[in-house]
CSV table of C-alpha atoms and ligand atoms in Angstrom, one decimal:
chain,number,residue,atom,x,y,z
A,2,UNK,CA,122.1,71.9,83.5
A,3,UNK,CA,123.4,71.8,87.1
A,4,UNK,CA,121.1,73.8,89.6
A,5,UNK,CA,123.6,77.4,89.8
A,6,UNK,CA,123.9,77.6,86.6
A,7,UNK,CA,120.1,77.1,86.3
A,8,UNK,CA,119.5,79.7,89.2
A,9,UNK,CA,116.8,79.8,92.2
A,10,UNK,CA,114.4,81.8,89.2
A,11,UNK,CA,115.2,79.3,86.2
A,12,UNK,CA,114.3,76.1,88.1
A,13,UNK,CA,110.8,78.0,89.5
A,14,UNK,CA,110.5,78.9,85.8
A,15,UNK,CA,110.9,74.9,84.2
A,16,UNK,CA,108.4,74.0,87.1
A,17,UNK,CA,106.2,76.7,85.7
A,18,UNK,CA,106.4,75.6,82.2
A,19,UNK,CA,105.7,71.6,83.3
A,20,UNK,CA,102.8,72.6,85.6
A,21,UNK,CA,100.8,76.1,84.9
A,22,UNK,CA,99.2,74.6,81.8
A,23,UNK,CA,95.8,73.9,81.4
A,24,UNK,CA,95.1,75.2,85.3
A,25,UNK,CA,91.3,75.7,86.3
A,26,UNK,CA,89.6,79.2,85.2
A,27,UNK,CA,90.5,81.5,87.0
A,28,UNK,CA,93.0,80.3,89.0
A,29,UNK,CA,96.4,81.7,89.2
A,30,UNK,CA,99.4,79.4,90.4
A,31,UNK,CA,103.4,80.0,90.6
A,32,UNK,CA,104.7,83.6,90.1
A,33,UNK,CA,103.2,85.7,92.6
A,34,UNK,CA,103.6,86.0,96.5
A,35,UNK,CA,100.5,83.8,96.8
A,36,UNK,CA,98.8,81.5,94.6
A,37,UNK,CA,95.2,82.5,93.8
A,38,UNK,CA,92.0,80.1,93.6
A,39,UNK,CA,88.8,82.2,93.3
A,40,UNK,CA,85.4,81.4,95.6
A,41,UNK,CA,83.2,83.2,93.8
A,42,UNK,CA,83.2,87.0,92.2
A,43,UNK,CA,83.5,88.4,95.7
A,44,UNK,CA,86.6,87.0,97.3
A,45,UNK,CA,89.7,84.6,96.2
A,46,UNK,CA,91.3,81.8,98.5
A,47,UNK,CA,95.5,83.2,98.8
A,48,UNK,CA,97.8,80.1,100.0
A,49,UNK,CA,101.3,80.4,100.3
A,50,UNK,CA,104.2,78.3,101.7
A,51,UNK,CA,107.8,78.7,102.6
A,52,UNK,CA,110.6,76.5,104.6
A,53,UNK,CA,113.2,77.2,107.0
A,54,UNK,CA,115.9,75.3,107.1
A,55,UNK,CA,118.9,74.8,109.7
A,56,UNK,CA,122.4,76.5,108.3
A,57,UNK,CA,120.3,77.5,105.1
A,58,UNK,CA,117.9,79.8,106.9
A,59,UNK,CA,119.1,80.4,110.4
A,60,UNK,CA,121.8,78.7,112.8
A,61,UNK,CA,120.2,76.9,115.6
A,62,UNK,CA,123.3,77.9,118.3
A,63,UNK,CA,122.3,81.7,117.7
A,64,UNK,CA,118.3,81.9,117.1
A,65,UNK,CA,115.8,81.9,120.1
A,66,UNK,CA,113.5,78.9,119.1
A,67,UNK,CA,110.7,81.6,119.9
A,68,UNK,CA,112.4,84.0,117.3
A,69,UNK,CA,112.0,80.9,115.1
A,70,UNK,CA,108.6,79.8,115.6
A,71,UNK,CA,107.7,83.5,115.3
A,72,UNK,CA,110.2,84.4,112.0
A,73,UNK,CA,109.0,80.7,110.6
A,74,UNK,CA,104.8,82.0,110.3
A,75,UNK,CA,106.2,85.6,110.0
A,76,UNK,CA,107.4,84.9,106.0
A,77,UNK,CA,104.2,83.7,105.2
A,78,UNK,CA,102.3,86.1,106.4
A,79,UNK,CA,104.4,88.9,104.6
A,80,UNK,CA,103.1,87.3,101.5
A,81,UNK,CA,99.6,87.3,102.4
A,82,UNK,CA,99.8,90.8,102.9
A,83,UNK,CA,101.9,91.5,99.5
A,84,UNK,CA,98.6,90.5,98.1
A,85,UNK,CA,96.1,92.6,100.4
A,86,UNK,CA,94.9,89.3,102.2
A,87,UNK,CA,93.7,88.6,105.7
A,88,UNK,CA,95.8,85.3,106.8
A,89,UNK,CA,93.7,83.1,108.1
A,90,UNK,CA,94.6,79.2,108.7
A,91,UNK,CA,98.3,77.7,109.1
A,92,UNK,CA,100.1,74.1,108.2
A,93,UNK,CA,102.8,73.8,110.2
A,94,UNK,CA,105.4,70.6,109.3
A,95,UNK,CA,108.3,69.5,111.1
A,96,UNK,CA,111.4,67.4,110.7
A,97,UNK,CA,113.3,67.5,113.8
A,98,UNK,CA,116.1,65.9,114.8
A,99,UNK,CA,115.7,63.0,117.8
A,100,UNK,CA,117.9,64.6,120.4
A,101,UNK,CA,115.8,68.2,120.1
A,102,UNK,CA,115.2,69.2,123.8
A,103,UNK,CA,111.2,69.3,124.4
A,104,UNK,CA,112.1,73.2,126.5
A,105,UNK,CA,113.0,73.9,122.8
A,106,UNK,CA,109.9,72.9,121.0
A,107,UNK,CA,108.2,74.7,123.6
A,108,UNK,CA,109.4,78.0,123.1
A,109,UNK,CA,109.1,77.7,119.4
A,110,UNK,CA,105.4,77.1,119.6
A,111,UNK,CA,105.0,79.8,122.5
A,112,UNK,CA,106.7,82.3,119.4
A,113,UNK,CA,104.6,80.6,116.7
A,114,UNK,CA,101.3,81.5,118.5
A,115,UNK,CA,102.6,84.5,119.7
A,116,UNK,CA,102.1,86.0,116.1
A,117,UNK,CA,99.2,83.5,114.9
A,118,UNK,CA,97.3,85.2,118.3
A,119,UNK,CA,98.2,88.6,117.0
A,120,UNK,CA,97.1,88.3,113.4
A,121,UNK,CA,94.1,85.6,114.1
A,122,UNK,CA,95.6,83.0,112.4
A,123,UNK,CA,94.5,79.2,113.3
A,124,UNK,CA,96.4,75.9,113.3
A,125,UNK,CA,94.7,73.3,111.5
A,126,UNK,CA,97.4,71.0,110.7
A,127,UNK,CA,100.5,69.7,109.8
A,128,UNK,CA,103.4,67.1,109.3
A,129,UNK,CA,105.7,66.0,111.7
A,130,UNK,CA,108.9,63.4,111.1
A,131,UNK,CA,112.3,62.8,112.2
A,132,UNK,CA,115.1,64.4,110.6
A,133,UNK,CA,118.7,62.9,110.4
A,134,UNK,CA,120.4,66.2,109.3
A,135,UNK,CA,118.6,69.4,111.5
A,136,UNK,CA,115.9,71.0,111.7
A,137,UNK,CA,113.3,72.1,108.8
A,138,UNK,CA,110.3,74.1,108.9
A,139,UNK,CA,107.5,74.2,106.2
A,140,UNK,CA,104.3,76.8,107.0
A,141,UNK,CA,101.6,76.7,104.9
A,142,UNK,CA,99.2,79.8,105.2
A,143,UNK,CA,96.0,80.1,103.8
A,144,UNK,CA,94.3,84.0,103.2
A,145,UNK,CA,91.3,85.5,102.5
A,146,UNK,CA,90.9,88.9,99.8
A,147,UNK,CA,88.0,90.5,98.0
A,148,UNK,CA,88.9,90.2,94.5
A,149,UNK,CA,88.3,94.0,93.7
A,150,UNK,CA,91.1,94.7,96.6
A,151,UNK,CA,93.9,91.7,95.0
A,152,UNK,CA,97.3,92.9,94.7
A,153,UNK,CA,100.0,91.1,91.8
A,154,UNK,CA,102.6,91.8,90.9
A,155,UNK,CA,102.2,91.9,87.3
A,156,UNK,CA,99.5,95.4,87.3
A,157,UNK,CA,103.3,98.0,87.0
A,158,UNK,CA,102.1,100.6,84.6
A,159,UNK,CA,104.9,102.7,82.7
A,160,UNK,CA,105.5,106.0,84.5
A,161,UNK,CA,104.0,104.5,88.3
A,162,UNK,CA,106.2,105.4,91.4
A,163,UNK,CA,108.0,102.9,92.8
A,164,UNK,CA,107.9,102.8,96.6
A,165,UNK,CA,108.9,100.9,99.7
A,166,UNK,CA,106.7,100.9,103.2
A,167,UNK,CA,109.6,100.9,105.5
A,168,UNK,CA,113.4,101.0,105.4
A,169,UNK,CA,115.7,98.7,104.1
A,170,UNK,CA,118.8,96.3,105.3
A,171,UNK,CA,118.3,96.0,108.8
A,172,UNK,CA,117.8,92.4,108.7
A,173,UNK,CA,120.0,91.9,106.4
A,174,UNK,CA,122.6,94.2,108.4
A,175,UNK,CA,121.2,91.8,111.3
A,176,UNK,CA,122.3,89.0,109.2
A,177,UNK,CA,125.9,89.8,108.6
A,178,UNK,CA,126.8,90.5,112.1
A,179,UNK,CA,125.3,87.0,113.3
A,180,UNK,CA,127.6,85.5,110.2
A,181,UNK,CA,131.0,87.4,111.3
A,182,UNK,CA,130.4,87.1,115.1
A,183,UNK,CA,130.2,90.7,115.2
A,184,UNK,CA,130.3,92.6,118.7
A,185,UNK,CA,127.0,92.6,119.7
A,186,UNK,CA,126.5,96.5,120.3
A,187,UNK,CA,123.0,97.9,121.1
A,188,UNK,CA,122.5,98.8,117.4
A,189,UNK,CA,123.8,95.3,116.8
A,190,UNK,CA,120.9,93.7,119.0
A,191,UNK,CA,118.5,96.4,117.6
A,192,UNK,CA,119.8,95.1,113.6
A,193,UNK,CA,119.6,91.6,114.9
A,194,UNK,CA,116.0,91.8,116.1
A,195,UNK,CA,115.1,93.1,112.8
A,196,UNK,CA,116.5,89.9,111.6
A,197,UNK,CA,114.8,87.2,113.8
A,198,UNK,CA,111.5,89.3,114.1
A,199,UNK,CA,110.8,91.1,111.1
A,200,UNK,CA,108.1,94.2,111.4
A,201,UNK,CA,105.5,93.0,109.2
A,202,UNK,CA,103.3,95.1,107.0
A,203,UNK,CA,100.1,93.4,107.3
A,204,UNK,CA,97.8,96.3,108.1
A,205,UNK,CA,99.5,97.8,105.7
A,206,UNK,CA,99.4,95.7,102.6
A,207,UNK,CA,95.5,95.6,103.3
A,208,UNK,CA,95.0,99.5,103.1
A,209,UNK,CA,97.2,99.9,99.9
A,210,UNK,CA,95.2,97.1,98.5
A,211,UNK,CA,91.9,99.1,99.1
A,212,UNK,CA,93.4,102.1,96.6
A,213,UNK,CA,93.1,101.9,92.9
A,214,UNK,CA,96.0,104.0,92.3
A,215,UNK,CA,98.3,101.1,94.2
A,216,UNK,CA,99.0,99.2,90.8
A,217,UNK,CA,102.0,96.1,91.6
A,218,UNK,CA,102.6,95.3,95.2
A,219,UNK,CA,104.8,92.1,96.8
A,220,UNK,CA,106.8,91.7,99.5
A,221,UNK,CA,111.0,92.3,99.8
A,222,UNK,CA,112.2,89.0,100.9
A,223,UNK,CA,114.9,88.4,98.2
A,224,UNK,CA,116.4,92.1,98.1
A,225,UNK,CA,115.0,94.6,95.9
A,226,UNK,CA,117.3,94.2,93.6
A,227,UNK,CA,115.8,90.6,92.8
A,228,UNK,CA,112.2,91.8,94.0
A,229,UNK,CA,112.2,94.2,91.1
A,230,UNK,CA,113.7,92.0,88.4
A,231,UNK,CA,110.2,90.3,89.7
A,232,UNK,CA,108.0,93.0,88.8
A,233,UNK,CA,109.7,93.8,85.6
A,234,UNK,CA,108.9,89.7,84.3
A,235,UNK,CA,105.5,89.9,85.7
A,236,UNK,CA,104.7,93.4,84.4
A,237,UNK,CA,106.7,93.6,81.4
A,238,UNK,CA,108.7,96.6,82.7
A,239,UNK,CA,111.5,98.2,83.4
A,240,UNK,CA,112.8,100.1,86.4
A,241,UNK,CA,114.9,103.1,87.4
A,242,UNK,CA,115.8,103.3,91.1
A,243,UNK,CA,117.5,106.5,93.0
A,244,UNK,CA,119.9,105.1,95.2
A,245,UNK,CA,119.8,108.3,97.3
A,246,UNK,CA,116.3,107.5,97.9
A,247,UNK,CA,116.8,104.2,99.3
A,248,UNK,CA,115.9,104.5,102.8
A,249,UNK,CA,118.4,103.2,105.3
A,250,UNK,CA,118.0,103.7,109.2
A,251,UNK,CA,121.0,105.8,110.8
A,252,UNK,CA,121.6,102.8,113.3
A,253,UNK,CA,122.3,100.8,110.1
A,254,UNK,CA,124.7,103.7,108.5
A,255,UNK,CA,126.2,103.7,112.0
A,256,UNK,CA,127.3,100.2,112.1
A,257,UNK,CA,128.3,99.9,108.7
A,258,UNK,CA,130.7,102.9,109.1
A,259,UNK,CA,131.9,101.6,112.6
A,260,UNK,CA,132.8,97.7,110.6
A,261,UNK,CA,133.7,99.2,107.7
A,262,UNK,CA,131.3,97.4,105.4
A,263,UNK,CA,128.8,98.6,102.5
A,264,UNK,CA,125.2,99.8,103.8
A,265,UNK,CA,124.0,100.4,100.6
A,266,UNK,CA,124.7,96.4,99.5
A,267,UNK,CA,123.0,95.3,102.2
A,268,UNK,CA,119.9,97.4,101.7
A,269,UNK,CA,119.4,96.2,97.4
A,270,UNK,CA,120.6,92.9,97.9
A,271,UNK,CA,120.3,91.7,101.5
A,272,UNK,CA,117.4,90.3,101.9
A,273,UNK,CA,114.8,89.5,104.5
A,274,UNK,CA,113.1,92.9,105.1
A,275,UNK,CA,109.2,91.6,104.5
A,276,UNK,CA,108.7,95.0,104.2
A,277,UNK,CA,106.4,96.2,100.7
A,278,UNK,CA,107.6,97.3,97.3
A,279,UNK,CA,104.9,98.7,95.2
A,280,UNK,CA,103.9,100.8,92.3
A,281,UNK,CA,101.5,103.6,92.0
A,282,UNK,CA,100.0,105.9,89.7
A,283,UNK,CA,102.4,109.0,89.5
A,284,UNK,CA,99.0,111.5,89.8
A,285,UNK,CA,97.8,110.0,92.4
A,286,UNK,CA,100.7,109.1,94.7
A,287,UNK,CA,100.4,112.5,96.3
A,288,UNK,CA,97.2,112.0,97.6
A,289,UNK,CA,98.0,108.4,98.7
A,290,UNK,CA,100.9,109.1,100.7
A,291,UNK,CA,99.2,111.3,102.9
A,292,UNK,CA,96.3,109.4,103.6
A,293,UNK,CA,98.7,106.4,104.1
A,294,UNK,CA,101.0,109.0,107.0
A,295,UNK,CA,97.7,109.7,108.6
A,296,UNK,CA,96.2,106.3,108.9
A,297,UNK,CA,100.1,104.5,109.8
A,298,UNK,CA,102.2,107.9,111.0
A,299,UNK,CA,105.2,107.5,108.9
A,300,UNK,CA,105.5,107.9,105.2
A,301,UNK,CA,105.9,105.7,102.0
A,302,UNK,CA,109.4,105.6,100.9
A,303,UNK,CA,109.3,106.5,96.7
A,304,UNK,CA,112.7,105.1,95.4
A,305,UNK,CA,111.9,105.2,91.4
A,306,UNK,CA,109.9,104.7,88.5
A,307,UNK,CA,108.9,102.0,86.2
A,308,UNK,CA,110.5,102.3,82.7
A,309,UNK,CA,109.8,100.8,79.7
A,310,UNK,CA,112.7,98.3,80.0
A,311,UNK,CA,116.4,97.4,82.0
A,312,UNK,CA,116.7,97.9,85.9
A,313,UNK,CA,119.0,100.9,86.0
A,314,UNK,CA,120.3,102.3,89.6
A,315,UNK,CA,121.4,106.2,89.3
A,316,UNK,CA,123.3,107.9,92.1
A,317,UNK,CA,122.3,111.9,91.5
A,318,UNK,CA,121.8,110.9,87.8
A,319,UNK,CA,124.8,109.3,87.2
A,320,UNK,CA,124.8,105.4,87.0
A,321,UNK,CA,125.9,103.2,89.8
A,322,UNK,CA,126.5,99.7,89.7
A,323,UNK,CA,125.6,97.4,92.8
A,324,UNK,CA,128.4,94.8,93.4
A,325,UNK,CA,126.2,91.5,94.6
A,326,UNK,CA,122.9,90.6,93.0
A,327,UNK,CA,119.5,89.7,95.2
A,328,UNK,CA,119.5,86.4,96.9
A,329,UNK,CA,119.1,83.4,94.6
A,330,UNK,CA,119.1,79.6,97.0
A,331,UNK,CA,121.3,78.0,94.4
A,332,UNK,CA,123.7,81.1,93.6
A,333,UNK,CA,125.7,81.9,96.6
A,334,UNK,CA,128.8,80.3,97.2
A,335,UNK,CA,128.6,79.3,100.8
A,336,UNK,CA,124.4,78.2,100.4
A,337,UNK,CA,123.8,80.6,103.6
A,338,UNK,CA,121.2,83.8,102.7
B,6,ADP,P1,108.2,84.3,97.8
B,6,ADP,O1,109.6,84.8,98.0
B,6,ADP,O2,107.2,85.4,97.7
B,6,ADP,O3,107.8,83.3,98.8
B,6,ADP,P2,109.4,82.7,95.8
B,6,ADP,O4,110.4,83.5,95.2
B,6,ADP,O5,109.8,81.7,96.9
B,6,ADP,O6,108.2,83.6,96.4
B,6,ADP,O7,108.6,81.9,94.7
B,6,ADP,C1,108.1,82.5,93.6
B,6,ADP,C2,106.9,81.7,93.0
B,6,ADP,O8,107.4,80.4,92.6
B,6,ADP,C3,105.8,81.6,94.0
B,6,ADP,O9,104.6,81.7,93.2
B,6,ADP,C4,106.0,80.1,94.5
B,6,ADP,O10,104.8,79.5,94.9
B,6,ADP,C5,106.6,79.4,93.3
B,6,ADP,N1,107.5,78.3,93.7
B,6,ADP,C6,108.7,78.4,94.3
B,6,ADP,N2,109.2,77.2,94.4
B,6,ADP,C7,108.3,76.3,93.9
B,6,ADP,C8,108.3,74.9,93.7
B,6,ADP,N3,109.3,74.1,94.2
B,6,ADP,N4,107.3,74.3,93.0
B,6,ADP,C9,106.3,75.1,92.6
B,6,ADP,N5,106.2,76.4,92.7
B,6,ADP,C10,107.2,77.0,93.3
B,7,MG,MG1,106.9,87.1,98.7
């Protein structure tokens, strides 16, 4: 079966189905943000790993190489927090072309270590070979978390409310101007940054991890439209989502109205947020959001419910259809996110 008929999902599920038999006890492999290998009953080992790669990922004639070197550790370490972890050691491998300037490599490290400084995270290795075709990035990142904190994304219960930890599209409104050579506007800079530098939600990942009424957390790199179809395979759910609960900045309403193109698109199916999309108990979520405005000053975002099957958008009630899906790498016509 060729690979877009297959889909992004349906190859990660064959390789599932070859590989996640007969794994060690206790040990948890594809299907979650991180993969899981216990150390004893106290805490588990998290690893993760993702690749950026030129004209896939990002164009090299528009990123900063520091945006890079930041943005390439940053998606890693959104999943470490989708699972409540403290990151903790980084792989970093390169293939780079032979005519890359060395001022360039520079800056990407000084952006690399600019968040690995932040968040405490030490490089202990890597990869490094010549590429004939641009430039690819592969950043493994190893994590720390307390079993009785550990986050999946398979623990949805029916009737939990669904929320989100900050707003959504920016990045992928970032995205679109950087595609159509957009005028680069203030609010265009302010979309684009969300773009190169996402906000992560490591602090916050960890504090929702230490409640009991948090039940499914991951990270929102795919769109929640595709993050969702997630939870409902993992948890054996469904899910009903508000769409006049989606939180959207204005700055991102404001540019979409000025260029005429569909906010609401960009904020189920863009992509790229690395914000968090979790599930809590319904009697609890009171309770939880307060203590989460007091510890981080703003408030969880509740967009829905889990259901007992189907993802079903409503617009005040009445159903609404989304036009384009989440991203899938082996769906989209022109291969770009
Ligand atoms: P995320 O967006 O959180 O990084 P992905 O959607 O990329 O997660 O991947 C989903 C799951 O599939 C993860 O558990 C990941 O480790 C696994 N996975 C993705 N690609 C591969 C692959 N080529 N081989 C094995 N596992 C994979
Ligand atoms: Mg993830």
């Amino acid at each position: 079966m060729p690979l877009n008929n297959l889909g992004e999902f349906g190859l990660i599920q064959k390789i599932k189905e070859q590989f996640s038999l007969n794994l060690p006890q206790s040990v948890e492999g594809i299907g979650d943000d991180c993969a899981i290998i216990p150390e004893s009953d106290q805490s588990s080992l998290l690893v993760t790993t993702d690749m950026l790669i030129e004209d896939v990922h990002f164009l090299r004639s528009d990123i900063l190489p520091q945006d890079l070197g930041y943005k390439s550790l940053a998606v890693n370490v959104s999943d470490i927090a989708a699972m409540g972890g403290v990151p903790q050691f980084a792989f970093l491998s390169l293939a780079l072309p032979l005519n890359l300037d060395g001022a360039w490599l520079e800056s990407f490290f000084s952006g690399f270590k600019d968040l690995a400084s932040n968040t405490k995270i030490y490089l202990l290795g890597g990869d490094t070979n010549q590429s004939k075709n641009g430039i690819a990035i592969n950043v493994t990142l190893l994590g720390r978390v307390e079993n009785k904190f550990l986050k999946r994304r398979s623990e949805a219960k029916l009737g939990d409310i669904i929320c989100v930890t900050d707003f959504l599209g920016d990045s992928a409104g970032g995205l679109k101007i950087i595609l159509d050579k957009l005028p680069r506007s203030a609010d265009a800079l302010h979309l684009i940054k969300n773009h190169y530098r996402p906000q992560l939600n490591l602090q916050q990942g960890q504090w929702l991890s230490q409640h009991a009424s948090v039940h499914a957390m991951m990270d929102v790199s795919d769109g929640i439209d595709s993050d969702l179809k997630r939870i409902m395979e993992s948890s054996k759910c469904g899910v009903e989502i508000r769409i006049e609960d989606i939180p959207v900045t204005s700055v991102l309403k404001k540019f979409a109205k000025g260029h005429d193109f569909d906010f609401l698109q960009l904020a189920l199916a863009g992509g790229e947020d690395y914000c968090l999309l979790l599930t809590v108990d319904p009697s609890a979520y009171e309770d939880l959001n307060n203590k989460f405005q007091l510890q981080f000053s703003r408030s969880l975002f509740p967009i829905g419910t889990i259901v007992e099957q189907e993802l079903t958008y409503l617009q005040n009630g009445m159903p609404f259809k989304i036009k384009n899906n989440g991203f899938d790498h082996f769906k989209k016509a022109d291969g770009h996110e």
